[in-house]
Coordinates of C-alpha atoms and ligand atoms in Angstrom, one line a residue:
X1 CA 19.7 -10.0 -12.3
X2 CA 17.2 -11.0 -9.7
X3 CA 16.8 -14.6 -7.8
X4 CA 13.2 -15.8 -5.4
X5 CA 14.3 -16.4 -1.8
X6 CA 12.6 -17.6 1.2
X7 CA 13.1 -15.1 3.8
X8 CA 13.1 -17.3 6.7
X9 CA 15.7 -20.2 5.6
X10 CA 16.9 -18.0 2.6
X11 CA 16.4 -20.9 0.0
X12 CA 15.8 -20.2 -3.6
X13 CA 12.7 -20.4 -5.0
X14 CA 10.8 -20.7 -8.9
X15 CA 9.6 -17.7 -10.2
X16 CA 6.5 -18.7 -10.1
X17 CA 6.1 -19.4 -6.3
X18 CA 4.3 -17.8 -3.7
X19 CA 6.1 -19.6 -0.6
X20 CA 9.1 -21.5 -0.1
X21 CA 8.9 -25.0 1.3
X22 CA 9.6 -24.2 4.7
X23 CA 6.3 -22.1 4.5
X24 CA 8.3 -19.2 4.9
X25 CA 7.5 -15.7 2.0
X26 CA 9.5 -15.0 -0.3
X27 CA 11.6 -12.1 -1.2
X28 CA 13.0 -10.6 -4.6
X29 CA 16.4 -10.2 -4.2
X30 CA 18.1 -7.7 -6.8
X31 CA 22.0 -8.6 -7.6
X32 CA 22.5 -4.8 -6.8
X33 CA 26.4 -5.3 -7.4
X34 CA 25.4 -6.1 -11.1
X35 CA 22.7 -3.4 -11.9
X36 CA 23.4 -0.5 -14.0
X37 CA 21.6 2.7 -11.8
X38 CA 21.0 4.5 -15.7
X39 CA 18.4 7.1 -13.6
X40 CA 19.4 10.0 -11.8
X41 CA 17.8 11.5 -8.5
X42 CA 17.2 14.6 -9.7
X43 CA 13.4 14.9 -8.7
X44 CA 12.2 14.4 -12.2
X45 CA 9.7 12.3 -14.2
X46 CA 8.9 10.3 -11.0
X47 CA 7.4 6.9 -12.0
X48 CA 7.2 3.4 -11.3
X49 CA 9.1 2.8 -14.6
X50 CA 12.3 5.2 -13.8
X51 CA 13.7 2.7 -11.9
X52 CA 13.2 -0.3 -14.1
X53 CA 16.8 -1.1 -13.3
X54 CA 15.9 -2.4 -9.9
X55 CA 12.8 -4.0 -11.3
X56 CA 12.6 -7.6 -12.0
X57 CA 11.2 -7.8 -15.3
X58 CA 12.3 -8.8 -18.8
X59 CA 9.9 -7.8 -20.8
X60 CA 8.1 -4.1 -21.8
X61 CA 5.6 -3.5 -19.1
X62 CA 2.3 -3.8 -19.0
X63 CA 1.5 0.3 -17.9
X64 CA -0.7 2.8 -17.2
X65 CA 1.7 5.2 -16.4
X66 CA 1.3 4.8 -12.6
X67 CA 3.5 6.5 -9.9
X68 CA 4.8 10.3 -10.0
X69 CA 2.6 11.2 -7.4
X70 CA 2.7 14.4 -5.7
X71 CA 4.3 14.8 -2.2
X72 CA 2.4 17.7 -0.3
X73 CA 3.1 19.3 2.4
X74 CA 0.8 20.3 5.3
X75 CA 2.1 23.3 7.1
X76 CA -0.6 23.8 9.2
X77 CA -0.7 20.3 10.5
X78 CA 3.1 20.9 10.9
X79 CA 2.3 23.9 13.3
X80 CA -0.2 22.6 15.6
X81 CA 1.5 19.3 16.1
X82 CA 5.3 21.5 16.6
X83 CA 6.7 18.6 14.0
X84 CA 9.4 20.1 11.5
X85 CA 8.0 18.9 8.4
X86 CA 4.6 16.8 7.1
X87 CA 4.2 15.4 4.0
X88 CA 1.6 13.7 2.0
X89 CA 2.5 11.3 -0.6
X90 CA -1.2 11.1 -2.6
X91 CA -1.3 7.6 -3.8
X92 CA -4.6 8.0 -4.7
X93 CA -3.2 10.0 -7.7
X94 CA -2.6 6.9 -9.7
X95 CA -4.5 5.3 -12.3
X96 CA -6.7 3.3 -10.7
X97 CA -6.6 5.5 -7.4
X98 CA -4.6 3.6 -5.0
X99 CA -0.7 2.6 -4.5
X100 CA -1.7 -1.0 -6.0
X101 CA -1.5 -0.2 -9.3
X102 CA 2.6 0.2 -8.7
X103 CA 2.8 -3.1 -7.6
X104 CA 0.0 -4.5 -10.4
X105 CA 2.0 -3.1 -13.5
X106 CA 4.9 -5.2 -12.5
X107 CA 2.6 -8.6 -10.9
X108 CA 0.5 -8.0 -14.7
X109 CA 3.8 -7.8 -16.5
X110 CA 5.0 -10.9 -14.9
X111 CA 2.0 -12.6 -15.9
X112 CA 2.6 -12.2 -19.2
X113 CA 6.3 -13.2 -18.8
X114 CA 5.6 -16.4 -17.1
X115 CA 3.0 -17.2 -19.9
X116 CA -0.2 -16.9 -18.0
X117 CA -3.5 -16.1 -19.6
X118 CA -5.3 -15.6 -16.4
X119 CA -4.9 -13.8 -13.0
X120 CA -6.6 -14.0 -9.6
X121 CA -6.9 -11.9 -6.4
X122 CA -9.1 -11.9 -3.1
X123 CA -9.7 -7.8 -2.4
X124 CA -10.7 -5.6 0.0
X125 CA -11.3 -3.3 -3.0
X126 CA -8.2 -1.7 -4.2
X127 CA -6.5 -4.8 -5.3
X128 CA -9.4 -5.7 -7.7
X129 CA -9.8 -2.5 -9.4
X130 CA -6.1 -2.3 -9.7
X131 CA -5.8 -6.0 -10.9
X132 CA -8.9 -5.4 -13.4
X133 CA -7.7 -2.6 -14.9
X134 CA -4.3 -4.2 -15.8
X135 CA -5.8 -7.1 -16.7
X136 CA -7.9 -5.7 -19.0
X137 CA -4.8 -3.5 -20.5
X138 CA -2.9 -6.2 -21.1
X139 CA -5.8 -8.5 -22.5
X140 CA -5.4 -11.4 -19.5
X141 CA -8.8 -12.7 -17.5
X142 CA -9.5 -11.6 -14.3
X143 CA -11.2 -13.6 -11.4
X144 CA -11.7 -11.4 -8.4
X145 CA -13.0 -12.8 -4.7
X146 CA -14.2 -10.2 -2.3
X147 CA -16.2 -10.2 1.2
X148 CA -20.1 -9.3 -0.1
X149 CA -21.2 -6.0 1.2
X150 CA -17.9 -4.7 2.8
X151 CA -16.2 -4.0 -0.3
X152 CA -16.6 0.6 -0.8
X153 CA -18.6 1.1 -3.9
X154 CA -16.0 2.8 -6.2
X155 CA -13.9 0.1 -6.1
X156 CA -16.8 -3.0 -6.7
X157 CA -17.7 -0.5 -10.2
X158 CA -14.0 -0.6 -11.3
X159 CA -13.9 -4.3 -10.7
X160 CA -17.0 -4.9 -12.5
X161 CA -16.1 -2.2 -15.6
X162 CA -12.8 -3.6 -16.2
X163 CA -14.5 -6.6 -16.8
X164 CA -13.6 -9.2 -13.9
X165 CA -15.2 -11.5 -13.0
X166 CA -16.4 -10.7 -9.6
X167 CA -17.6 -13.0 -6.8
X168 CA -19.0 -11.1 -3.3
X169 CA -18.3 -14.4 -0.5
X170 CA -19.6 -14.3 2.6
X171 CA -16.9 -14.0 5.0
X172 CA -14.4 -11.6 5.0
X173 CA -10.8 -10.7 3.1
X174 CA -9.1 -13.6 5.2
X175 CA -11.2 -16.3 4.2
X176 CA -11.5 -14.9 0.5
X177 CA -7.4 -15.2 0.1
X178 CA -7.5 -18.4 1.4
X179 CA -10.0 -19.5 -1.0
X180 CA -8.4 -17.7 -4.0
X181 CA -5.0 -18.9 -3.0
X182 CA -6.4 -22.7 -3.3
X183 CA -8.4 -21.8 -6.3
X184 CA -5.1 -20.3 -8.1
X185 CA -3.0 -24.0 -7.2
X186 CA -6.2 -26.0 -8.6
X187 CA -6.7 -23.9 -12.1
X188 CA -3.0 -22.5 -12.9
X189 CA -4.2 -19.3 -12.5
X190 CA -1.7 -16.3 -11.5
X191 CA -2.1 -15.0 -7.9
X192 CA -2.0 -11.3 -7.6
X193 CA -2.0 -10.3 -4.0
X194 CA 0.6 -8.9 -1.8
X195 CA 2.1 -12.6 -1.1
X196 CA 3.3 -12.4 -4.5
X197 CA 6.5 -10.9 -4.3
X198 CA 6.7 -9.3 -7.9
X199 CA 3.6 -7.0 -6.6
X200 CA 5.9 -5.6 -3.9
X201 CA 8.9 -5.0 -6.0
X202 CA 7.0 -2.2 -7.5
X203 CA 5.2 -1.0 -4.5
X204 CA 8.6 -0.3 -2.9
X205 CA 9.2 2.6 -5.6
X206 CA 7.1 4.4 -3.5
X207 CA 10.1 4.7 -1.1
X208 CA 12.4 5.4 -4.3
X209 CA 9.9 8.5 -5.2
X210 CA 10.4 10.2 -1.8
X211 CA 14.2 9.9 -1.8
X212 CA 14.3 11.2 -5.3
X213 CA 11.9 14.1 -4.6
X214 CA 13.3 15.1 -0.9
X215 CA 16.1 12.7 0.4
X216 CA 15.9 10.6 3.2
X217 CA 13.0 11.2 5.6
X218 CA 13.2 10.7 9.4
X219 CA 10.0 8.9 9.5
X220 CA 7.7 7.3 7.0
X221 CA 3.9 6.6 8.5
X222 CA 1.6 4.3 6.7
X223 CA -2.0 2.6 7.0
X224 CA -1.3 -1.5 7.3
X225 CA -3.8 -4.0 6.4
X226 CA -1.9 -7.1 4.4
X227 CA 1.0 -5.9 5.6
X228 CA 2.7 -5.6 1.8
X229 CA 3.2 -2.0 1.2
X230 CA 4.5 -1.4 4.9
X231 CA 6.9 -4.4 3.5
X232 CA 7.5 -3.3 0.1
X233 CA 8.5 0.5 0.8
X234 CA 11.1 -0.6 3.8
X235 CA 12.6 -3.4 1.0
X236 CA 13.0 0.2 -1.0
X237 CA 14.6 1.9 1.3
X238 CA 16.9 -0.9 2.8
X239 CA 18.2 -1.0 -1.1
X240 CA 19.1 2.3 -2.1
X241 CA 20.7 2.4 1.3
X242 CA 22.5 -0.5 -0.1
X243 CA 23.4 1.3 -3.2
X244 CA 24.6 3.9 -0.8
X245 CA 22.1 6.2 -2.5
X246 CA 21.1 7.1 1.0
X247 CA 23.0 6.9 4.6
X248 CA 19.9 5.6 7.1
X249 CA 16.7 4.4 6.8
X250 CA 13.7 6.1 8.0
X251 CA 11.3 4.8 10.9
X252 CA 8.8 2.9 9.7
X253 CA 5.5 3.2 11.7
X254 CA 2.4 1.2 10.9
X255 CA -0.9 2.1 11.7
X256 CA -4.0 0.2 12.2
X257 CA -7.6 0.4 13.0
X258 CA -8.7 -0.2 16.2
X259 CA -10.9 -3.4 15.4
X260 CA -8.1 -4.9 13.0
X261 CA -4.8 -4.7 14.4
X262 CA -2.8 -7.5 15.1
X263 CA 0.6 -6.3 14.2
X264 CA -0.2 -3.7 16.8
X265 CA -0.8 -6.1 19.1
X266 CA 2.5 -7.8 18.0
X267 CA 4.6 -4.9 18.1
X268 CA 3.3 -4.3 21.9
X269 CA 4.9 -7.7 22.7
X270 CA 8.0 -7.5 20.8
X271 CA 6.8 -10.5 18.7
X272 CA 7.7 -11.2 15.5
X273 CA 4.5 -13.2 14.1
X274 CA 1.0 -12.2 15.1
X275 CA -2.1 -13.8 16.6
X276 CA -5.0 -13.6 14.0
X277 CA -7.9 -11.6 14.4
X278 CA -11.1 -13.7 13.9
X279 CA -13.5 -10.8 13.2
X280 CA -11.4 -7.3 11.7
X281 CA -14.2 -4.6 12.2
X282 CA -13.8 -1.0 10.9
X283 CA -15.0 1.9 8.6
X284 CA -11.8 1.9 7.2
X285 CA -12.7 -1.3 5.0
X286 CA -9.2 -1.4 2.8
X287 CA -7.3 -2.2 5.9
X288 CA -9.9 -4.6 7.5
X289 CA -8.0 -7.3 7.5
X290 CA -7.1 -10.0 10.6
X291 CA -4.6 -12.0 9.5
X292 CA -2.0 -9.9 7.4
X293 CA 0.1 -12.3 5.3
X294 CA 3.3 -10.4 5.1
X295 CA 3.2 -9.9 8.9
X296 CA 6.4 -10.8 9.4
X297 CA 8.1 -8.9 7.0
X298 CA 5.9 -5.6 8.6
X299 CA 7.3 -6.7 12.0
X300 CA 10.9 -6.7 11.0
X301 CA 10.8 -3.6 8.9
X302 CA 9.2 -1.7 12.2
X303 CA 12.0 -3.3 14.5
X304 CA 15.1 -3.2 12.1
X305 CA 14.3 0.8 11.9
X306 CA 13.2 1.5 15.5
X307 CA 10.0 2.2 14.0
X308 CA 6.8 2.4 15.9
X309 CA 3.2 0.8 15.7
X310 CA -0.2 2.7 16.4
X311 CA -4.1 2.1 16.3
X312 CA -7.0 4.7 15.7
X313 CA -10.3 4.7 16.1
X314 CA -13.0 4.9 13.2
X315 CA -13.8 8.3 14.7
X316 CA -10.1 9.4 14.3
X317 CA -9.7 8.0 11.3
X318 CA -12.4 10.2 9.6
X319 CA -11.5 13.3 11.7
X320 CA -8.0 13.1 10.0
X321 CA -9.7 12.0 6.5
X322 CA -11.5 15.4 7.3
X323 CA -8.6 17.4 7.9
X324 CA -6.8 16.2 4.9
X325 CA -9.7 17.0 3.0
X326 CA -9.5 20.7 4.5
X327 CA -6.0 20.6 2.8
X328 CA -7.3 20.0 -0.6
X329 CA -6.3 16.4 -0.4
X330 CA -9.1 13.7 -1.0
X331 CA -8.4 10.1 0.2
X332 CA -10.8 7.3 1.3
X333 CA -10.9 6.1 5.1
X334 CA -7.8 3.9 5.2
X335 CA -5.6 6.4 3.6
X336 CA -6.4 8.8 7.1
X337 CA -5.7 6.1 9.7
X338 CA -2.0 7.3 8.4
X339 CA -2.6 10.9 9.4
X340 CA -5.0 9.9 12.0
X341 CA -2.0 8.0 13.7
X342 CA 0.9 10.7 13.2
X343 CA -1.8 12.5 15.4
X344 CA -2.1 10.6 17.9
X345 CA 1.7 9.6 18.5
X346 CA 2.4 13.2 18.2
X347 CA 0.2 14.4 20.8
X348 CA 2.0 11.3 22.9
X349 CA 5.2 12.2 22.5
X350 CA 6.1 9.6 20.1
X351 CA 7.7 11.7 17.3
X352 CA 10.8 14.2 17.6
X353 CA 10.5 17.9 16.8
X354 CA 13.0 17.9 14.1
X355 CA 11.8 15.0 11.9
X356 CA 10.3 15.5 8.4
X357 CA 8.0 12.4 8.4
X358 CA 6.5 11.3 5.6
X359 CA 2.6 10.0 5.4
X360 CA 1.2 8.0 2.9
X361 CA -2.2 8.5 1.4
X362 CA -2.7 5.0 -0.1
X363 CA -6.2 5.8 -1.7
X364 CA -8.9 8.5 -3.5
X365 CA -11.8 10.0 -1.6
X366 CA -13.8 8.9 -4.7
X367 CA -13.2 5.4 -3.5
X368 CA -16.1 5.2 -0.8
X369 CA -18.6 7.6 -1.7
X370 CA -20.9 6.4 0.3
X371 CA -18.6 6.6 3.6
X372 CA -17.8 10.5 2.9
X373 CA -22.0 11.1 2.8
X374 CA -22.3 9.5 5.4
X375 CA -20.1 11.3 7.6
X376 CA -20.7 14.8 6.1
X377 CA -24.0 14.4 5.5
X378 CA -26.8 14.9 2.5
X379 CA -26.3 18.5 0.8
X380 CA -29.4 20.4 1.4
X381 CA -32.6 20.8 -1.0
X382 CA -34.5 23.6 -1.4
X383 CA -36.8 25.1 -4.3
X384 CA -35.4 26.4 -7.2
X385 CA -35.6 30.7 -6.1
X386 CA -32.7 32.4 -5.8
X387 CA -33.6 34.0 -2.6
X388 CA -34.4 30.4 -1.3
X389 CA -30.9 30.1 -2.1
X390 CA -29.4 33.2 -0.7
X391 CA -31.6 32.4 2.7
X392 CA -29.3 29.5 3.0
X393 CA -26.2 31.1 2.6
Ligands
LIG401 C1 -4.5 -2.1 0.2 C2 -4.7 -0.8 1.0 C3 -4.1 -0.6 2.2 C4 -3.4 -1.7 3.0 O1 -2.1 -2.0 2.4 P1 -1.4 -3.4 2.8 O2 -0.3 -3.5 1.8 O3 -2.5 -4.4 2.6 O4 -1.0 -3.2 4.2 C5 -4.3 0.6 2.8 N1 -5.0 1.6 2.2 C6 -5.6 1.4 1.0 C7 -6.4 2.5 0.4 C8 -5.4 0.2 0.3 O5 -6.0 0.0 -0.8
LIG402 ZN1 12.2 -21.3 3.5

């Protein structure tokens, strides 16, 4: 049992709103002294799907089999940085390569439960593929709105192969999800971003997955751009603890880019909404975003757990995607600012000794191709000889 609710006046809402009346975002709320916890935490067959008990659908989901993804450790970040123990949770792992698709194989599903043939998104990149690919699984049209020429390349292709129907605008991901958002009320058509709350109920098994695997983690450190995920793992967290599955909640610490950060700039002033950014600039394109929808939900899920808010630079947000890469681990740009801003609040301080902290990769190298040439550079050409080879060996 599950019931919409506004999470400023705490009204209930339809199932098939966005916002309450009060303008406020909604929140699923489980009836977690009615469900019947039928998994164990044993560290086994990780998925999104495991927990279907604290998921609110009805039907069989639409799925691709997303989740399990594997939490690795970096020991010899752990060393320089004197922190106890670094994880990696590599979201990029899942079938479409980000974290969305936990949250698209419940929004698709509820698509199909509500009746809908069609479904909508405005994208940075990751939410289209994601949302195409589910789409297409489950046989529903896809409309997808994204800022033309700042969307990395992988991520366009998906879009396009799945078979959405893909329109570049020119502006960025704000004014594409206010577009999309008025285009969904005039045609009846299913929104699927991260202001829909179904998308986040299955986003939060990320936090679910690291309990199950290791327990409860000091510290859980995570690129924001929309604001959902940061949103949707706390929500997971702050329920098991409610289950008493777990006895704390870990500190959750959001980090943005330098030229896109107004929940930084929030959490500098103790606020608890933001001030838009008119014009989000950075490499790391899945997290340029100025005016993060679930803002206030990422604001209260860094305060309620003494959590902490950071900023990188583009050039510390590739030297981390670098390192990672050096650990065998391949993410796109975004996915480092997590790393990139564990880093830097290490070297200031910020984190304890003792902590095992937890960082989320939230997408695949393969991503944005074009971004990791770039900044490594074309691999060299010479004739076909062996010792032309060997002479640049
Ligand atoms: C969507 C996305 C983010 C940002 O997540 P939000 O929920 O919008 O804060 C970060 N990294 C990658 C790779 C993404 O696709
Ligand atoms: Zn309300």
């Amino acid at each position: 049992m599950y019931s919409l609710r506004c999470i400023e006046c705490g009204e209930e809402s339809k199932e098939d709103s966005y916002n309450c009346e009060c303008g406020g975002l909604l929140e699923v709320k489980i009836h977690l002294d009615q469900v019947d916890l039928d998994f164990k935490l044993n560290g086994k067959d990780l998925s999104v799907w495991k927990y279907r008990a604290l998921l609110p659908v009805r039907i069989e989901p639409v799925t691709l089999k997303e989740g399990g993804t594997p939490l690795y450790r970096l020991e010899r970040l752990e060393k320089e940085l004197g922190i106890r123990r670094i994880y990696v949770k590599h979201e990029g792992l899942n079938p479409s390569g980000s974290f969305k698709d936990r949250g698209m194989t419940v929004g698709v599903t509820k698509a199909i439960e509500l009746g809908r043939n069609a479904v909508a998104c405005a994208s940075t990149g990751n939410t289209s593929a994601s949302m195409a690919m589910y789409a297409a699984r489950a046989g529903l049209k896809a409309y997808v709105l994204l800022p033309a020429g700042k969307v990395a390349l992988g991520k366009v292709a998906q879009a396009l192969m799945h078979g959405a129907e893909v329109i570049g605008i020119k502006g960025n991901f704000d004014d594409a999800l206010k577009i999309i958002r008025e285009v969904c009320e005039r045609l009846k058509i299913y929104l699927l971003n991260s202001v829909n709350p179904f998308r986040l109920e299955g986003q939060k098994t990320i936090a679910y997955e690291i309990v199950d695997e290791i327990g409860l983690p000091d510290r859980v450190v995570l690129p924001v751009g929309n604001a959902g995920n940061i949103s949707a793992i706390y929500k997971g967290f702050k329920e098991f603890l409610e289950l008493q599955l777990i006895d704390g909640l870990p500190k959750m610490t959001g980090i943005q880019a330098k030229g896109s950060a107004p929940i930084y700039k929030a959490f500098l002033e103790r606020k608890e909404d933001i001030t838009p950014v008119t014009n989000p600039e950075t490499i790391a394109t899945a997290i340029r975003i100025g005016n993060p929808v679930n803002a206030r939900k990422a604001l209260r899920a860094i305060y309620e757990t003494k959590g902490l808010a950071e900023v990188v630079s583009d050039e510390e947000i590739i030297s981390a995607q670098k390192l990672l890469a050096k650990n065998g681990i391949g993410v796109e740009p975004a996915s480092a600012a997590s790393v990139a801003g564990l880093i830097k609040l290490a070297k200031q301080g910020m984190i304890e000794k003792d902590e095992t902290v937890v960082c989320i990769a939230t997408g695949n190298l393969l991503k944005d191709p074009e971004t990791a040439i770039k900044v490594c550079g074309e691999p060299k050409i010479v004739e076909a000889s062996v010792e032309k080879v060997i002479s640049l060996l």
